[in-house]
Amino acid sequence: MTVVTSHDARSGAALAEVAAETSPDALGAICQQAAAASAELDELGRHGRAVMLSAMADALEEWRPEIVGLADRESALGETRLNGELTRTCLQLRFFAEVITDGAYLEATIDHAGDTAMGPRPDLRRMLRPLGPVGVFGASNFPLAFSVPGGDTASALAAGCAVVAKVHDAHPATSLCCAEALAEGSRRAGVELPVVSLVFGEPAGVALVNDPAIQAIGFTGSLRGGRSLFDVASSRPSPIPFYGELGALNAVLVAPAAASLRGAEIAAGLASSFNLGVGQFCTKPGIVLLPAGEAGDVVRDALAAAVGGLPAGLMLTERIAAAYAAGASALASQQGVRVLAEGAAPGSSSGWWGVPMLLEADPAALDGALGDECFGPVLAVLRYDGGHELGQLLSRLSPALTATVHAEEADDDLVAPALEQMSARVGRVVWNGYPTGVAVAWAMHHGGPYPATTDPLHTSVGAAAIRRWLRPVTYQSLPERLLPAELRDEPAAGHAVARRVDGRLELPGAS
Amino acid sequence: MTVVTSHDARSGAALAEVAAETSPDALGAICQQAAAASAELDELGRHGRAVMLSAMADALEEWRPEIVGLADRESALGETRLNGELTRTCLQLRFFAEVITDGAYLEATIDHAGDTAMGPRPDLRRMLRPLGPVGVFGASNFPLAFSVPGGDTASALAAGCAVVAKVHDAHPATSLCCAEALAEGSRRAGVELPVVSLVFGEPAGVALVNDPAIQAIGFTGSLRGGRSLFDVASSRPSPIPFYGELGALNAVLVAPAAASLRGAEIAAGLASSFNLGVGQFCTKPGIVLLPAGEAGDVVRDALAAAVGGLPAGLMLTERIAAAYAAGASALASQQGVRVLAEGAAPGSSSGWWGVPMLLEADPAALDGALGDECFGPVLAVLRYDGGHELGQLLSRLSPALTATVHAEEADDDLVAPALEQMSARVGRVVWNGYPTGVAVAWAMHHGGPYPATTDPLHTSVGAAAIRRWLRPVTYQSLPERLLPAELRDEPAAGHAVARRVDGRLELPGAS
């Protein structure tokens, strides 16, 4: 039996055997149980699930010292960052409680029977219902915010779907501890069945995607791993939706007036953003487009100075550190690419270190490896001379999660068409800011066309993330007594939600 | 060069060469042009696109005699049905004009900058934007309502996506004529580029799904054809969404009290529904579950009498007629299946005839071919004795587009759990009605889990069909002057839409 081991990310030492890899038989039983748990979550109703999500947040808060301690040991991300991540995760659980209490996410729609130019039309009532049990793959780089607890799990539970979570081998002990806190929260809310179950090991991950009970998959990770599991999900006898958030080569455009006015400030902000979490963010800026000429030179030189002063950092796993070292060195030796600056050497010989690196590249290099994401603290400077060259450069970039623009009003003529070009290929456009940092909010979109994600219609962060776990059902001429509560003409107390009735949107309490 | 020929569906005779199959080079150029046309549609704005959709409906109405004449010749569906189909298609174009004028489909969401427990949050504004050019595959069975014009095309154009339509070889002359009417409509609305282009031939269909410019596919057709193109879409270097509506084995449950009270009426309705359009509806009822005992016997016998009196009908194509004949005869000879009744023999020896057939089957037969859709006028009766047997039967059925229940209030104890079981596996639940007939309405859902469709989250009929051609973009801290009109704090006249602002839904004009 293959064993799953917890490692100390600072020393690389193996610490403890946490679990055995999940066997095929055990996996099948877990997925069956998740189907039963989904039915319980659905019956619980929106109010009951909101109570459960809050109780889960409470339990995670109560276990904070233990969870953050384990996560820091397994990720080396530091207690400040990890405390912030746990806070985010708890807020997110409460946010989805708010989303389902609001109820507009159900898209409740009523068309009363009536005559049309096509003849009489029956009474039709539509709303969204949970898909059933789903699989969630934890990410290496966010052990608390995109893992066993996190956006996928919170939104799926809110929707009424039980979660089978594939534990990332970078933080198995953290995952177990979080799962216990979540289970404690659901028990306190009176839920009997396990609504979040864990599975361990890569074979179990593939079997999870293939399990006939599983109705959809949420994934945060690499392009290679995500594409491979997307292919499995799409090749099933009954294919299922696969929501893969695969990272991106995020571009930052600095327009000439902005470069002149606040070049040093932009350089400092960029250096901090691309090196945040040792460059291990899917929204890490990987490319910066600077104007030709003096203003651009100033930003480039300030960036080089800033990067030269950055320390090396501990990366999440041995494999990630090795892949980054190989990837950054391959980029540095690519034709048309020059190294502008490197951060300090590692402070010790043990540990999985990553050294920040700033490159300068010719546009043609985008057709090589420079055009793909390199996961870790590397940033490449490219130059453009005017709107035409900028347009050509932008058209060579792959779709991405984000695009960022630093500009002043004087830059509008250059920037307006560039914004149009960028927003046609990314999920979020950032103005005079940095792409790292993805707020949990109603208006957030964290997604984008492939290869940013495997499903351009959906988001993994923000209120709309719940839509991934729901499908519509229309009830035709059903008697009131058998309709879901939210679709009755006069919903009982607690069941009034925003609805479209006979073509008109109506807010609850405002009929 | 392979030629595409129009056939007379009544005689089977080849009438005219309509077009050449589209070459790979021509296809690439058409898709490039569709990308440019999508940009024009996006710039046109919601108001301009609504005007265009109405002008297209006007033009189709003006060309009604010619279109219906060609469609009747190529499909043998009859002028009454085809006039109804054209009316439906025109109403649908006007309906999507209404949907985009309303504007709630944009899901406009604004979170103003503010302080949160995670620190300051930037200004975030989200809305849906068109995906870009899309491919649409016309269906054999609805030459006007699910073909070159139809739900996929209307919703895609409304969203702002130009359409490259793969013409079904069952009705190429009809398709050409419809495309000319649509082009006339768009020209009248001042649109310069071709927003609906046609491609011919199966190789061009596969190349369309593979073309890098194409951002999504709408498909209505068979499970085999749809799955094969879904596999192509999912295997692209950059996979794209594939919305396949693949048909279904739609079940009808008759509960005991309903069978006793109005068995003869139900039998007559069912006989008419399963034989509508010679059984060539994706919502055709394929299975009817009757209670054991006398009341069920009465319905069965009335059904057999009704089917015995049905005429043979002309089917859409030679291939469809041959597949139906082979499929129905294979079902009839399956173990545990008996023929209860057959319709009259064909009236002539030429033409692609289908003979209606009623079968009776043991539950175990559902594990064989009886468990899959057979496209054409065949219906199978199964019997159940009480809720337990009914539950077991229902659990053996594949997911489907619809499930129908005939019941009285006295049946509630049996029916309530059955409804729950059915609605977990279908897109629409019909009460005391028949599943054929899919109204174009705000509350319609025409979809379901695989194999009913390849994407359980989306619909191909009704207002929400537009969601398939849109993806979200979030604008972070963008200055008002560069924001899309609908996302500005004070939208100009004509740009006010329902929005969620700082977590609260707001209706236009009610701020």
XYZ file of C-alpha atoms in Angstrom, chain A residues 42 84-85 87-88 91 102 104-105 107 109-111 117-118 121-122 124-126 129 131 215 227 230-231 234-239 241 243 408-409 412 415-416 419-420 422-431 433-434 437 439-445 448-451 455-459 464 467-479 481-482 498 500 502-503 505-507, chain B residues 42 84-85 87-88 91 102 104-105 107 109-111 117-118 121-122 124-126 129 131 215 227 230-231 234-239 241 243 408-409 412 415-416 419-420 422-431 433-434 437 439-445 448-451 455-459 464 467-479 481-482 498 500 502-503 505-507:
186
model
C -30.404 19.306 -1.048
C -4.733 35.659 5.902
C -5.602 32.648 3.771
C -9.439 34.309 7.172
C -10.243 34.442 3.482
C -15.116 34.746 4.911
C -30.230 35.871 -1.189
C -31.183 35.038 -6.871
C -28.600 32.443 -7.908
C -32.550 32.045 -11.520
C -38.412 32.048 -13.561
C -42.164 31.695 -13.964
C -44.171 31.918 -17.170
C -48.980 33.475 -31.485
C -48.000 29.789 -31.496
C -48.506 27.839 -23.811
C -48.505 25.747 -20.629
C -43.537 26.810 -17.115
C -41.356 27.295 -14.020
C -37.591 27.028 -14.117
C -30.867 22.495 -8.919
C -25.784 18.596 -9.956
C -21.172 14.939 -11.746
C -5.460 19.150 -19.344
C -9.931 17.359 -18.538
C -9.240 14.715 -21.176
C -14.344 14.434 -21.532
C -13.626 10.807 -22.493
C -15.940 9.214 -19.918
C -18.846 7.176 -21.275
C -20.900 10.038 -19.754
C -18.699 13.146 -19.975
C -18.075 19.348 -16.808
C -13.704 23.351 -14.382
C -2.852 57.987 -17.561
C -5.642 59.787 -19.401
C -6.136 56.844 -23.882
C -4.799 52.209 -24.422
C -8.460 52.082 -25.564
C -7.992 47.314 -23.617
C -10.462 46.010 -26.186
C -6.943 42.388 -23.966
C -10.480 42.061 -22.645
C -11.337 39.785 -25.581
C -8.751 37.300 -24.307
C -8.704 37.481 -20.511
C -11.073 37.139 -17.578
C -10.111 40.275 -15.646
C -8.662 43.601 -16.702
C -6.795 45.474 -13.967
C -6.256 49.245 -14.148
C -2.968 47.931 -10.006
C -1.520 44.420 -9.900
C -4.959 39.287 -5.155
C -11.075 39.319 -4.010
C -14.025 37.131 -3.051
C -16.858 39.365 -4.236
C -20.076 39.463 -6.226
C -18.348 41.088 -9.206
C -15.188 38.950 -9.297
C -14.399 36.822 -12.312
C -10.604 33.138 -19.013
C -10.357 31.307 -22.338
C -8.127 28.240 -22.632
C -5.360 27.780 -21.513
C -14.335 26.395 -19.379
C -14.434 30.067 -20.366
C -18.018 30.567 -19.148
C -17.335 30.027 -15.474
C -15.354 31.393 -12.536
C -20.942 33.191 -9.716
C -23.240 28.355 -11.089
C -20.759 25.571 -11.932
C -22.536 23.089 -9.680
C -26.110 23.728 -10.791
C -28.283 22.788 -13.736
C -31.702 24.085 -14.721
C -34.937 22.109 -14.444
C -38.261 23.318 -15.831
C -41.520 22.202 -14.254
C -44.409 22.258 -16.730
C -47.934 22.611 -15.301
C -46.935 21.099 -11.960
C -49.531 21.657 -9.207
C -48.292 21.553 -3.854
C -45.564 19.644 -5.697
C -35.717 37.467 -6.961
C -38.605 36.731 -13.445
C -44.063 36.589 -17.057
C -40.993 38.316 -18.435
C -37.887 40.792 -13.020
C -39.293 41.063 -9.491
C -37.367 41.561 -6.283
C -20.341 43.473 -30.736
C -45.822 26.830 -37.784
C -42.080 26.247 -37.637
C -43.660 31.403 -37.319
C -41.820 29.978 -34.342
C -41.030 34.824 -32.972
C -33.992 43.867 -21.343
C -30.422 41.408 -17.456
C -28.705 38.608 -19.363
C -25.388 39.801 -15.312
C -22.452 43.454 -11.270
C -20.686 46.312 -9.505
C -18.739 46.165 -6.247
C -11.949 42.104 6.705
C -9.228 41.157 4.197
C -10.896 45.858 -2.000
C -10.614 47.559 -5.393
C -14.787 45.476 -9.470
C -17.314 45.457 -12.311
C -18.352 42.286 -14.084
C -19.284 39.518 -23.271
C -17.350 34.616 -27.056
C -15.128 29.669 -29.970
C -20.622 12.600 -29.380
C -17.957 16.667 -28.956
C -14.829 14.510 -28.929
C -12.661 18.502 -26.558
C -9.495 17.229 -28.258
C -8.535 20.523 -29.914
C -5.246 22.090 -28.805
C -7.575 24.748 -27.312
C -10.798 22.917 -26.399
C -17.549 24.421 -25.363
C -23.452 22.325 -26.729
C -54.325 12.840 -9.815
C -54.018 14.152 -6.278
C -49.421 11.928 -4.611
C -45.815 10.350 -7.461
C -43.945 12.702 -5.110
C -41.028 13.260 -9.356
C -37.957 13.792 -7.197
C -37.169 12.026 -12.365
C -36.281 15.686 -11.877
C -32.790 14.641 -10.743
C -32.198 13.152 -14.201
C -34.068 15.258 -16.738
C -34.287 18.861 -17.907
C -38.072 19.264 -17.891
C -40.847 17.600 -15.918
C -44.263 17.676 -17.597
C -47.469 17.272 -15.587
C -49.374 16.851 -20.673
C -47.043 15.582 -23.376
C -43.758 20.919 -28.004
C -42.186 26.614 -26.042
C -39.781 29.510 -26.620
C -40.115 31.256 -23.258
C -38.185 32.789 -20.381
C -38.801 29.738 -18.187
C -38.079 27.008 -20.750
C -35.239 24.566 -20.226
C -30.504 17.518 -19.375
C -27.593 15.379 -18.226
C -25.696 13.257 -20.766
C -26.776 11.595 -23.043
C -23.482 20.144 -21.267
C -26.037 19.808 -18.468
C -25.770 23.469 -17.407
C -27.202 24.967 -20.565
C -30.332 25.035 -22.703
C -31.157 31.301 -21.133
C -25.766 32.243 -21.886
C -23.942 29.614 -23.991
C -22.298 32.267 -26.161
C -21.080 34.600 -23.418
C -18.245 34.694 -20.946
C -17.686 36.991 -17.981
C -15.079 39.742 -17.840
C -14.305 41.739 -14.701
C -12.959 45.278 -14.953
C -10.905 46.253 -11.918
C -10.629 49.986 -11.113
C -11.228 50.997 -14.731
C -12.027 54.705 -15.156
C -14.777 56.706 -19.458
C -13.307 53.354 -20.495
C -30.816 45.169 -13.972
C -26.297 43.864 -8.615
C -22.681 46.316 -3.745
C -24.524 43.055 -3.206
C -30.087 43.663 -6.946
C -31.401 46.828 -8.588
C -33.928 47.079 -11.390
